[in-house]
Amino acid sequence: MRRAERLFRLVNEMRTRGVSRANELAEHLEVSISTIYRDIAHLQASGMPIEGEAGVGYLLRPGFDLPNTTFTHDQIDALAVGLAFVESTGDPALVSAAREVRAKIQAGLPAPEERKLADAPYYSLQSKNSAPADVGVLREAIRTQQVVEITYTNAGGSTSTRRLRPLVIWNLTDGWMFSAWCELRQDFRTFRFDRIAQLTVTGEHFIADEDTSLTAFMEREGCEEQV
């Protein structure tokens, strides 16, 4: 976790508590107690209204607030998936409200042209299956547009190695899948996570053009919404 993100989460956690003890904050953020002491000292020196001291506890004085539009990439993805699900309910009032919420949040994001709230690489139908271990890795590869290499076994039992440009993750009722541009087949393909023997992020970046982008895939598949 980058320090800036850790400081943000530390302040946000203190907002939800009364007196915060260093050991509790350390456990929540999964860092050492000494790191919490240093971070709080840094925040106090920066003018953050934090009272207290080591061994006693800390209190963030009322009245302080963080910008409502300061989100991490994971938080933006979570919002996008949630709003997309609400839009899929078909309730006209809720659909309209979800779109208005998206527009309001999007307008307040830093550099909104670089990170659109509608671009979360997920399409979810509330599968009850637990997320595969590689989901987080693949989502990061989608966000940073990095080529991945997988060892994959198809329905017929044949195993192959594929270089893919990942585009979107599907959380469906019958399991977790993801779609990508396959460099071997020179076409879009969808893969099941449970048939992947190995997944590696190559570190090679790709730039999707009009024929290999998520938009092109969604249009070909007849999907109305991109999430």
Coordinates of C-alpha atoms in Angstrom, one line a residue:
M1 CA 0.0 0.0 0.0
R2 CA 1.4 3.4 -0.9
R3 CA 1.9 5.8 1.9
A4 CA -0.6 8.4 0.5
E5 CA -3.3 5.7 0.4
R6 CA -2.4 4.5 3.9
L7 CA -2.7 8.0 5.3
F8 CA -6.1 8.5 3.7
R9 CA -7.3 5.2 5.1
L10 CA -5.9 6.0 8.5
V11 CA -7.8 9.3 8.7
N12 CA -10.9 7.8 7.3
E13 CA -10.8 5.0 9.9
M14 CA -10.3 7.6 12.7
R15 CA -13.4 9.4 11.5
T16 CA -15.5 6.3 12.3
R17 CA -14.1 5.8 15.8
G18 CA -14.1 7.7 19.1
V19 CA -10.7 7.3 20.7
S20 CA -8.4 5.3 18.4
R21 CA -5.6 3.2 19.8
A22 CA -2.5 2.6 17.8
N23 CA -2.6 -1.2 18.1
E24 CA -6.2 -1.2 16.8
L25 CA -5.3 1.0 13.9
A26 CA -2.2 -1.1 13.1
E27 CA -4.2 -4.3 13.1
H28 CA -6.9 -2.7 10.8
L29 CA -4.3 -1.4 8.3
E30 CA -2.1 -4.4 8.6
V31 CA 1.0 -2.4 9.5
S32 CA 3.3 -2.1 12.6
I33 CA 2.4 0.1 15.6
S34 CA 5.5 2.1 15.0
T35 CA 4.2 2.9 11.5
I36 CA 1.0 4.2 13.0
Y37 CA 3.0 6.4 15.4
R38 CA 5.0 7.9 12.5
D39 CA 1.9 8.4 10.3
I40 CA 0.0 10.2 13.1
A41 CA 3.0 12.4 13.9
H42 CA 3.2 13.3 10.2
L43 CA -0.5 14.1 10.1
Q44 CA -0.3 16.2 13.2
A45 CA 2.7 18.1 11.8
S46 CA 0.7 18.7 8.7
G47 CA -2.0 20.5 10.7
M48 CA -4.5 17.6 11.0
P49 CA -6.6 18.2 14.2
I50 CA -5.6 15.0 16.0
E51 CA -5.4 15.0 19.8
G52 CA -3.7 12.4 22.0
E53 CA -0.4 10.7 22.3
A54 CA 1.3 7.2 22.2
G55 CA 0.1 4.9 24.9
V56 CA -3.1 6.8 25.5
G57 CA -4.9 7.0 22.2
Y58 CA -5.8 9.5 19.5
L59 CA -9.0 11.5 18.7
L60 CA -9.7 13.2 15.4
R61 CA -11.5 16.4 16.4
P62 CA -15.1 16.8 15.0
G63 CA -15.6 19.0 12.1
F64 CA -12.8 17.7 10.0
D65 CA -13.8 16.0 6.7
L66 CA -12.1 14.5 3.7
P67 CA -13.1 15.3 0.1
N68 CA -16.0 13.1 -0.9
T69 CA -14.5 12.4 -4.3
T70 CA -11.1 11.0 -3.1
F71 CA -11.3 7.4 -4.2
T72 CA -8.8 4.7 -4.8
H73 CA -9.0 2.6 -8.0
D74 CA -10.6 -0.3 -6.1
Q75 CA -13.2 2.0 -4.6
I76 CA -14.1 3.5 -8.0
D77 CA -14.5 -0.1 -9.3
A78 CA -16.7 -1.0 -6.4
L79 CA -18.9 2.0 -7.0
A80 CA -19.2 1.3 -10.7
V81 CA -20.2 -2.3 -10.2
G82 CA -22.8 -1.4 -7.6
L83 CA -24.3 1.3 -9.8
A84 CA -24.3 -1.0 -12.8
F85 CA -26.2 -3.6 -10.8
V86 CA -28.8 -1.0 -9.8
E87 CA -29.2 0.0 -13.4
S88 CA -29.9 -3.6 -14.3
T89 CA -32.9 -3.9 -12.0
G90 CA -35.1 -2.3 -14.6
D91 CA -36.8 0.0 -12.1
P92 CA -37.1 3.3 -14.0
A93 CA -36.7 5.5 -10.9
L94 CA -33.7 3.5 -9.6
V95 CA -32.1 3.4 -13.1
S96 CA -32.4 7.2 -13.4
A97 CA -31.1 7.7 -9.8
A98 CA -28.1 5.5 -10.4
R99 CA -27.1 7.4 -13.6
E100 CA -27.5 10.7 -11.8
V101 CA -25.2 9.4 -9.0
R102 CA -22.6 8.2 -11.5
A103 CA -22.6 11.6 -13.2
K104 CA -22.2 13.5 -9.9
I105 CA -19.4 11.4 -8.7
Q106 CA -17.7 11.4 -12.1
A107 CA -17.8 15.2 -12.3
G108 CA -16.0 15.5 -9.0
L109 CA -13.2 13.0 -9.7
P110 CA -9.6 14.3 -10.2
A111 CA -8.8 14.2 -14.0
P112 CA -12.3 12.7 -14.8
E113 CA -11.2 12.3 -18.5
E114 CA -8.6 9.8 -17.4
R115 CA -10.7 7.6 -15.2
K116 CA -14.4 7.1 -16.0
L117 CA -16.7 5.7 -13.4
A118 CA -18.3 3.5 -16.1
D119 CA -15.1 1.8 -16.9
A120 CA -14.8 -0.8 -14.1
P121 CA -13.7 -4.0 -15.7
Y122 CA -16.6 -6.1 -14.2
Y123 CA -20.0 -7.4 -15.2
S124 CA -21.7 -9.0 -12.3
L125 CA -24.9 -11.1 -12.0
Q126 CA -24.3 -11.7 -8.2
S127 CA -22.7 -15.1 -8.5
K128 CA -22.5 -16.9 -5.1
N129 CA -19.1 -18.4 -6.1
S130 CA -16.1 -17.0 -4.3
A131 CA -13.8 -14.8 -6.4
P132 CA -10.8 -16.7 -7.8
A133 CA -7.3 -15.8 -6.4
D134 CA -6.3 -14.3 -9.8
V135 CA -9.2 -11.8 -10.0
G136 CA -7.3 -8.9 -8.4
V137 CA -4.2 -9.5 -10.5
L138 CA -6.2 -9.6 -13.7
R139 CA -8.2 -6.5 -12.7
E140 CA -4.9 -4.6 -12.2
A141 CA -3.7 -5.8 -15.6
I142 CA -6.9 -4.6 -17.2
R143 CA -6.6 -1.2 -15.5
T144 CA -2.9 -0.8 -16.6
Q145 CA -3.4 -2.4 -20.0
Q146 CA -0.8 -5.1 -19.5
V147 CA -0.6 -8.3 -21.6
V148 CA -1.1 -11.5 -19.6
E149 CA 0.0 -15.1 -20.4
I150 CA -2.1 -18.1 -19.3
T151 CA -1.9 -21.8 -19.4
Y152 CA -5.4 -22.9 -20.2
T153 CA -7.3 -26.1 -20.5
N154 CA -10.4 -26.0 -22.8
A155 CA -13.7 -27.9 -22.5
G156 CA -12.2 -30.7 -24.6
G157 CA -9.2 -31.2 -22.3
S158 CA -6.6 -29.7 -24.5
T159 CA -4.0 -27.4 -22.9
S160 CA -2.5 -24.3 -24.6
T161 CA -0.6 -21.2 -23.7
R162 CA -2.2 -17.9 -24.7
R163 CA -1.0 -14.3 -24.7
L164 CA -4.0 -12.1 -24.0
R165 CA -5.0 -8.4 -23.8
P166 CA -7.6 -8.6 -20.9
L167 CA -10.7 -6.5 -21.2
V168 CA -13.4 -7.4 -18.8
I169 CA -14.2 -9.8 -15.9
W170 CA -17.6 -11.6 -15.8
N171 CA -19.1 -12.7 -12.5
L172 CA -21.9 -14.9 -13.7
T173 CA -24.3 -17.4 -12.1
D174 CA -22.3 -20.3 -13.4
G175 CA -18.8 -19.0 -12.5
W176 CA -16.1 -16.4 -13.0
M177 CA -14.8 -15.7 -16.5
F178 CA -12.9 -12.9 -18.3
S179 CA -12.8 -11.8 -21.9
A180 CA -9.7 -10.7 -23.8
W181 CA -8.2 -10.1 -27.2
C182 CA -6.3 -13.3 -28.0
E183 CA -3.0 -12.7 -29.8
L184 CA -2.9 -16.3 -31.0
R185 CA -6.4 -16.4 -32.5
Q186 CA -6.4 -12.7 -33.4
D187 CA -9.9 -12.4 -32.1
F188 CA -11.9 -12.0 -28.9
R189 CA -12.1 -15.0 -26.6
T190 CA -13.7 -15.6 -23.1
F191 CA -12.0 -17.8 -20.6
R192 CA -13.1 -19.6 -17.4
F193 CA -11.0 -18.9 -14.3
D194 CA -11.3 -22.4 -13.1
R195 CA -9.6 -23.7 -16.2
I196 CA -6.5 -21.6 -15.8
A197 CA -3.5 -23.5 -14.5
Q198 CA -1.2 -20.4 -14.5
L199 CA -1.6 -16.7 -15.1
T200 CA 1.3 -14.3 -15.5
V201 CA 1.4 -10.6 -16.0
T202 CA 4.1 -10.0 -18.6
G203 CA 4.8 -6.4 -17.9
E204 CA 4.2 -5.6 -21.6
H205 CA 1.7 -2.8 -22.2
F206 CA -0.8 -2.7 -25.0
I207 CA -2.9 0.0 -26.6
A208 CA -6.4 -1.2 -27.7
D209 CA -7.5 0.1 -31.0
E210 CA -11.0 0.3 -32.4
D211 CA -11.0 -3.4 -33.4
T212 CA -9.5 -4.8 -30.2
S213 CA -11.0 -2.6 -27.5
L214 CA -13.6 -3.3 -24.9
T215 CA -16.1 -1.1 -26.8
A216 CA -15.6 -3.2 -29.9
F217 CA -16.1 -6.4 -27.9
M218 CA -19.3 -5.2 -26.2
E219 CA -20.7 -4.0 -29.5
R220 CA -20.1 -7.3 -31.1
E221 CA -21.6 -9.2 -28.2
G222 CA -24.6 -7.0 -28.2
C223 CA -24.0 -5.7 -24.7
E224 CA -25.7 -2.3 -24.0
E225 CA -23.7 -1.3 -21.0
Q226 CA -20.0 -1.2 -20.4
V227 CA -18.8 -1.8 -16.8

